[in-house]
Amino acid sequence: MKASILNDEFFNNLDSSILPIEEAETLPPFCYTSDEFYEFEKEAVFNSEWLCVGRVSQLDKPGDYFTTSIVGEPLIVCRDLKGELHAMSAVCRHRAMLVAEGNGNKRSFVCPYHHWTYALDGSLRNGPAMEKTCNFSKSDIRLPPLKLETWLGFIFVNFDHDAAPLAPRLKYVEEAIQRYDIANAEVVGPHQTSVFPWNWKVMFENNNDGYHANRLHHGPLHDFIPSSMASFPKLPDDTAGYLRYNGTLHPDASFNATQKAILPIFPKLTKDDRKQLIFANIPPSLSLVLTSEMVIYLIVRATGPETNEMDVGELVAPGAKNVPGFSHLVEMIDSAAGKIMAQDQHVDELVQIGLRSRFAVRGRYSWQEGAQIDLNNWLVPRYKACWQQMRKSKLGTPERDSTSS
Ligand code: FES
Ligand SMILES: [Fe+2]
């Protein structure tokens, strides 16, 4: 049997990924390819962090719901008849059928298999022909709830009921992007969901990356956002998110063939705001690309060691949808952004293949990759704290303790 690579030496070696960028190296390729590391990462990250699942605007009316899944957990997110939001497991408490699919509006969730019926808060209301079953009490049964928080119109859930609130640790990110007024921005249409054959961190690092901007994307659709104008503000150590600012060669730069905004500008932006793009990242699931006319949101959902799903949605200023030809203007943006994303996705797919190679190494960084260090600084302490916890509770199987002699 293959020995576990998860040991003290492995976790001590991660420290080289959180050195100053001039000295740091990338995370080990194993972190992107291994089943064992993915299972560890669920414990270290996904079981206790806030995970973005969608926008509040997907749940306008009482009874509205949508389903999603992350790290293999099927979830329902809904608005109950009193208007309160809930997130819960979609797995029926009878024999594990998923009680809802897709999205829509319901007064209750009726499991299609044997018609157990759950209220919108997840409590079991009815289980037909269960009256002869011993020690069965409907009132004890509910779809397990998740903690839920909203931030700027995004819905976040957490498997950990003791998780500290998210918003206080997003104070600095929120201040940096407040003039986009994302909470009140309007969604352009339903988001697009894609399934990808690469690790969620490959996706997230690509969303973060200033270095490739005018190299991989060299050409008239991106050259006006040069990598050389990227900067990475230092945020407090406990921040739940981080930022890249990227100056642009002209104001109101936009991803379309005219290179300039073609939709109404977010009205509170200053002259300086309009001379840059902001990339905001809230790991492990939400990346935002903020231009003067549109906020593109990317919800990355880990689905396995070498797979992820991503929802891509677009937000515009209130009232922007009323401008003549709005849908055609959005098509112009989608056409250019789609070409850029196709370049990214081609690279992501081949990076994942490269990471599996025996020749894959821990690489070095350019100064234009500051956001990768920010992600490492978010990840590595979580990995190390979880490993220490596992060792303490004897759930881990450390091979040797390299901290003692
Ligand atoms: S599995 Fe849901 S009612 Fe049987
Ligand atoms: Fe890109």
XYZ file of C-alpha atoms and ligand atoms in Angstrom:
410
model
C 0.000 0.000 0.000
C 1.243 3.490 -0.812
C 2.421 5.355 2.318
C 0.638 8.592 3.129
C 2.496 11.717 2.137
C 0.612 13.710 4.753
C 3.130 14.007 7.584
C 4.834 16.704 9.619
C 7.570 17.130 7.037
C 5.003 17.743 4.270
C 3.193 20.412 6.280
C 6.435 22.057 7.475
C 7.536 22.303 3.854
C 4.421 24.325 2.993
C 6.044 27.271 4.798
C 8.043 28.024 1.664
C 4.758 28.954 -0.082
C 4.097 31.790 2.379
C 7.492 33.467 2.266
C 7.756 36.947 0.706
C 6.989 36.579 -2.988
C 10.632 36.989 -4.040
C 11.518 33.861 -2.066
C 8.321 31.817 -2.171
C 7.556 28.718 -4.193
C 4.235 27.276 -5.332
C 2.291 24.651 -3.400
C 3.347 21.042 -4.074
C 1.688 19.537 -7.185
C 0.281 16.800 -4.901
C -2.110 19.432 -3.434
C -3.825 19.667 -6.821
C -4.036 16.015 -7.840
C -4.343 13.730 -4.852
C -7.506 12.055 -3.542
C -5.910 11.947 -0.120
C -5.132 15.661 -0.109
C -8.633 16.492 -1.347
C -10.140 14.534 1.555
C -7.809 16.388 3.920
C -8.726 19.707 2.313
C -12.429 19.082 2.891
C -11.649 18.908 6.588
C -9.163 21.802 6.589
C -11.132 24.217 4.390
C -14.562 23.237 3.114
C -16.079 21.923 6.348
C -15.553 25.182 8.199
C -15.249 28.039 5.695
C -17.963 30.232 4.211
C -18.884 28.971 0.744
C -20.644 31.160 -1.798
C -23.615 29.426 -3.433
C -25.441 32.175 -5.336
C -27.206 35.547 -5.262
C -30.111 36.610 -3.068
C -31.851 37.733 -6.276
C -32.261 34.030 -7.179
C -34.702 33.862 -4.252
C -36.915 36.917 -4.779
C -40.245 35.490 -3.684
C -41.375 33.321 -0.736
C -41.076 29.690 -1.848
C -38.257 30.346 -4.348
C -35.477 27.771 -4.160
C -32.402 26.602 -6.014
C -30.215 23.547 -5.632
C -26.456 23.347 -5.844
C -23.656 21.157 -4.543
C -20.165 21.604 -3.211
C -17.588 18.942 -2.249
C -20.187 16.333 -3.157
C -22.884 17.681 -0.820
C -26.200 18.344 -2.569
C -27.811 21.448 -1.080
C -31.085 23.366 -1.234
C -31.152 27.119 -0.681
C -34.611 28.674 -0.356
C -36.769 31.496 0.951
C -39.539 30.322 3.282
C -43.080 31.648 3.300
C -42.152 34.191 5.998
C -39.330 35.486 3.796
C -36.411 33.949 5.690
C -33.526 32.335 3.822
C -32.487 28.748 4.574
C -29.730 26.431 3.379
C -29.997 22.706 4.022
C -28.939 19.295 2.828
C -31.044 18.053 -0.098
C -30.664 14.419 1.025
C -33.930 12.809 2.096
C -33.864 11.419 5.638
C -35.643 8.277 4.428
C -33.451 6.603 1.805
C -31.251 9.429 0.554
C -33.103 10.521 -2.594
C -32.509 14.186 -3.373
C -35.727 15.953 -2.446
C -35.279 18.756 -5.006
C -33.498 19.403 -8.305
C -32.908 22.543 -10.350
C -34.764 25.609 -9.149
C -38.297 26.943 -8.902
C -40.967 27.892 -6.413
C -42.606 25.492 -3.941
C -44.645 25.550 -0.750
C -42.854 22.410 0.468
C -40.335 19.857 -0.771
C -42.001 16.519 -1.539
C -39.439 13.756 -1.989
C -40.322 12.163 -5.350
C -39.475 8.637 -4.166
C -41.976 7.943 -1.309
C -43.416 11.414 -0.792
C -41.932 12.395 2.542
C -42.760 16.083 2.704
C -40.526 18.776 4.176
C -41.427 22.376 5.004
C -39.258 25.109 3.501
C -37.303 25.293 6.774
C -36.374 21.612 6.322
C -38.659 20.145 9.029
C -40.467 16.918 8.130
C -44.194 17.500 7.812
C -45.396 14.161 6.543
C -44.150 10.603 5.994
C -46.901 8.487 4.455
C -47.681 5.020 5.908
C -45.142 5.380 8.709
C -47.743 4.934 11.491
C -46.679 1.312 12.269
C -42.976 2.182 12.393
C -41.646 2.044 15.971
C -39.787 4.894 17.605
C -40.427 7.170 14.671
C -41.270 10.740 15.432
C -41.735 13.203 12.579
C -40.881 16.102 14.840
C -37.333 14.749 15.340
C -36.588 14.750 11.626
C -35.377 17.578 9.430
C -33.082 18.161 6.490
C -29.820 19.172 8.206
C -29.469 22.959 8.070
C -26.325 24.891 7.166
C -25.398 28.259 8.584
C -26.213 31.050 6.121
C -24.968 34.614 5.738
C -25.426 37.178 3.000
C -22.755 39.657 1.918
C -23.372 42.277 -0.791
C -26.234 40.178 -2.165
C -24.202 36.942 -2.276
C -25.387 33.939 -0.259
C -22.711 32.090 1.705
C -23.250 28.846 3.620
C -21.149 27.075 6.213
C -21.239 23.432 7.343
C -19.816 24.561 10.702
C -22.537 25.910 12.971
C -19.924 27.547 15.206
C -18.275 29.444 12.341
C -17.479 33.095 13.085
C -19.406 35.557 10.896
C -17.859 36.294 7.512
C -18.621 39.989 6.961
C -16.337 41.440 9.690
C -13.341 39.726 8.041
C -14.316 41.187 4.658
C -14.256 44.784 5.911
C -11.248 45.823 3.819
C -12.415 44.099 0.665
C -15.846 45.650 1.134
C -14.383 49.138 1.541
C -12.292 48.720 -1.617
C -15.320 47.809 -3.741
C -18.097 49.724 -1.994
C -18.660 52.252 -4.813
C -19.750 49.427 -7.144
C -22.711 48.999 -4.733
C -22.820 45.295 -5.498
C -25.663 44.642 -3.053
C -27.964 46.682 -5.286
C -26.495 45.761 -8.665
C -28.830 43.947 -11.041
C -28.157 40.510 -12.361
C -28.055 40.388 -16.178
C -29.595 36.916 -16.470
C -29.256 33.394 -15.136
C -25.634 32.442 -14.460
C -23.888 29.888 -16.687
C -22.574 26.710 -15.068
C -19.663 24.694 -16.492
C -17.919 21.516 -15.360
C -14.125 21.485 -15.611
C -11.438 18.769 -15.350
C -9.061 20.609 -13.013
C -8.600 21.223 -9.296
C -10.507 24.116 -7.750
C -7.232 25.888 -6.866
C -6.095 25.844 -10.505
C -9.347 27.662 -11.285
C -9.017 30.068 -8.384
C -5.363 30.855 -9.121
C -6.224 31.590 -12.727
C -8.972 33.984 -11.592
C -6.343 35.632 -9.340
C -3.515 35.901 -11.778
C -2.168 39.253 -12.930
C 0.947 37.742 -14.534
C -0.755 36.118 -17.518
C -3.039 39.063 -18.328
C -1.261 40.480 -21.382
C 0.756 37.366 -22.147
C -1.748 34.525 -22.517
C -4.399 37.108 -23.485
C -2.079 39.183 -25.691
C -4.170 40.987 -28.300
C -6.710 43.788 -28.701
C -9.168 42.318 -26.195
C -6.811 42.553 -23.219
C -3.608 44.553 -23.945
C -5.062 47.682 -22.335
C -4.940 45.914 -18.922
C -1.194 45.260 -18.690
C 0.297 42.928 -16.124
C 2.865 45.632 -15.334
C 0.070 47.763 -13.808
C -1.004 45.092 -11.279
C -0.729 45.802 -7.563
C -1.683 43.856 -4.474
C -2.682 45.774 -1.327
C -1.540 44.320 1.981
C -4.607 43.393 4.032
C -4.775 42.242 7.690
C -3.680 38.652 8.392
C -7.174 37.521 9.325
C -8.802 38.874 6.143
C -11.269 36.463 4.527
C -10.545 37.907 1.088
C -7.894 39.794 -0.848
C -7.529 42.071 -3.860
C -5.674 42.787 -7.063
C -5.849 46.259 -8.528
C -4.922 46.485 -12.174
C -4.417 49.884 -13.785
C -5.663 50.291 -17.369
C -4.241 52.236 -20.327
C -7.508 54.175 -20.701
C -10.460 54.882 -18.385
C -13.528 52.627 -18.334
C -11.655 49.764 -19.943
C -13.948 46.887 -20.778
C -13.805 43.420 -22.240
C -15.346 44.092 -25.639
C -14.045 44.945 -29.090
C -14.336 48.724 -28.472
C -12.083 48.312 -25.395
C -14.300 50.826 -23.526
C -17.473 50.596 -21.458
C -20.631 50.352 -23.570
C -23.095 50.038 -20.669
C -23.924 52.660 -18.011
C -21.098 53.139 -15.508
C -21.696 52.269 -11.842
C -22.767 55.742 -10.736
C -20.707 56.108 -7.547
C -17.322 55.348 -9.130
C -14.688 58.075 -8.937
C -12.338 59.133 -11.744
C -9.584 57.041 -10.150
C -11.845 53.981 -9.815
C -12.467 54.192 -13.542
C -8.770 53.948 -14.366
C -8.434 50.427 -12.985
C -10.048 47.028 -12.696
C -10.381 45.340 -9.330
C -10.177 41.604 -8.813
C -11.579 40.524 -5.430
C -11.224 36.989 -4.154
C -13.016 35.314 -1.263
C -11.599 31.790 -1.120
C -12.453 29.030 -1.537
C -15.393 29.898 -3.761
C -15.937 33.491 -4.945
C -13.947 35.632 -7.387
C -15.136 39.028 -8.624
C -13.935 40.972 -11.674
C -14.997 44.605 -11.348
C -15.023 46.885 -14.394
C -16.664 50.309 -14.644
C -19.763 48.840 -16.304
C -20.024 45.248 -15.058
C -19.118 42.983 -12.175
C -18.476 39.423 -13.306
C -18.815 36.897 -10.487
C -17.319 33.437 -10.565
C -18.523 30.894 -8.027
C -16.030 28.035 -7.962
C -17.350 24.788 -6.508
C -14.891 21.987 -5.781
C -16.330 18.647 -6.860
C -13.308 16.344 -6.563
C -9.500 16.353 -6.463
C -9.285 17.096 -10.174
C -12.663 18.613 -10.979
C -14.659 21.731 -10.259
C -17.826 23.444 -11.382
C -18.060 27.176 -11.883
C -21.085 29.468 -12.068
C -20.425 32.685 -14.005
C -22.845 35.576 -13.592
C -22.923 39.282 -14.473
C -24.090 42.320 -12.504
C -24.751 45.807 -13.849
C -25.743 49.182 -12.400
C -29.403 49.600 -11.410
C -31.356 50.717 -14.482
C -28.618 49.685 -16.940
C -30.885 47.000 -18.352
C -33.194 49.727 -19.689
C -30.664 51.184 -22.139
C -31.601 50.598 -25.797
C -30.028 47.476 -27.228
C -28.967 46.217 -23.786
C -28.939 42.526 -24.713
C -26.879 43.229 -27.863
C -24.374 45.261 -25.866
C -24.060 42.419 -23.360
C -23.504 40.040 -26.285
C -20.532 42.201 -27.332
C -19.044 41.832 -23.840
C -19.824 38.115 -23.670
C -18.205 37.543 -27.042
C -14.891 39.102 -25.947
C -15.010 37.763 -22.371
C -15.851 34.312 -23.754
C -12.722 34.345 -25.947
C -10.588 35.367 -22.970
C -12.112 32.704 -20.733
C -11.583 30.043 -23.411
C -7.870 30.906 -23.363
C -7.872 30.595 -19.561
C -9.701 27.283 -19.643
C -7.349 25.800 -22.220
C -4.434 26.665 -19.935
C -6.204 25.352 -16.822
C -6.829 22.004 -18.476
C -3.194 21.612 -19.537
C -1.892 22.847 -16.151
C -3.831 20.037 -14.479
C -2.205 17.527 -16.843
C 1.189 19.060 -16.068
C 0.589 18.873 -12.313
C 0.105 15.097 -12.614
C 3.512 14.643 -14.222
C 6.477 13.129 -12.395
C 8.353 16.211 -13.602
C 6.004 18.767 -12.022
C 7.913 20.932 -9.533
C 7.223 23.632 -7.005
C 7.734 26.736 -9.168
C 8.791 30.305 -8.358
C 6.741 33.501 -8.598
C 6.920 36.818 -10.447
C 6.067 39.968 -8.489
C 2.954 40.129 -10.690
C 1.565 37.051 -8.911
C 0.938 38.690 -5.526
C -2.584 37.272 -5.343
C -1.188 33.730 -5.459
C 0.772 34.458 -2.282
C -2.395 35.917 -0.761
C -4.184 32.648 -1.520
C -1.281 30.651 -0.065
C -1.423 32.833 3.043
C -5.094 32.002 3.349
C -4.635 28.260 2.729
C -1.421 27.205 4.465
C -2.336 28.270 8.033
C -5.653 26.427 7.621
C -3.876 23.309 6.368
C -1.383 23.416 9.211
C -3.985 24.088 11.925
C -6.093 21.181 10.686
C -3.080 18.864 10.585
C -2.167 19.796 14.160
C -5.765 19.189 15.218
C -5.829 15.797 13.499
C -2.589 14.775 15.180
C -3.918 15.853 18.561
C -7.145 13.950 18.169
C -5.225 10.974 16.719
C -7.344 11.030 13.593
C -4.247 11.688 11.480
C -1.575 9.105 10.856
C 1.678 11.091 11.088
C 4.632 8.959 10.146
C 7.135 10.858 12.246
C 7.357 14.051 14.186
C 9.959 16.243 12.541
C 9.455 18.966 15.153
C 10.992 16.785 17.866
C 14.454 15.280 17.731
S -36.177 8.498 -0.197
Fe -37.321 10.258 0.180
S -39.264 9.531 0.718
Fe -38.108 7.742 0.427
Fe -7.094 35.062 -17.810
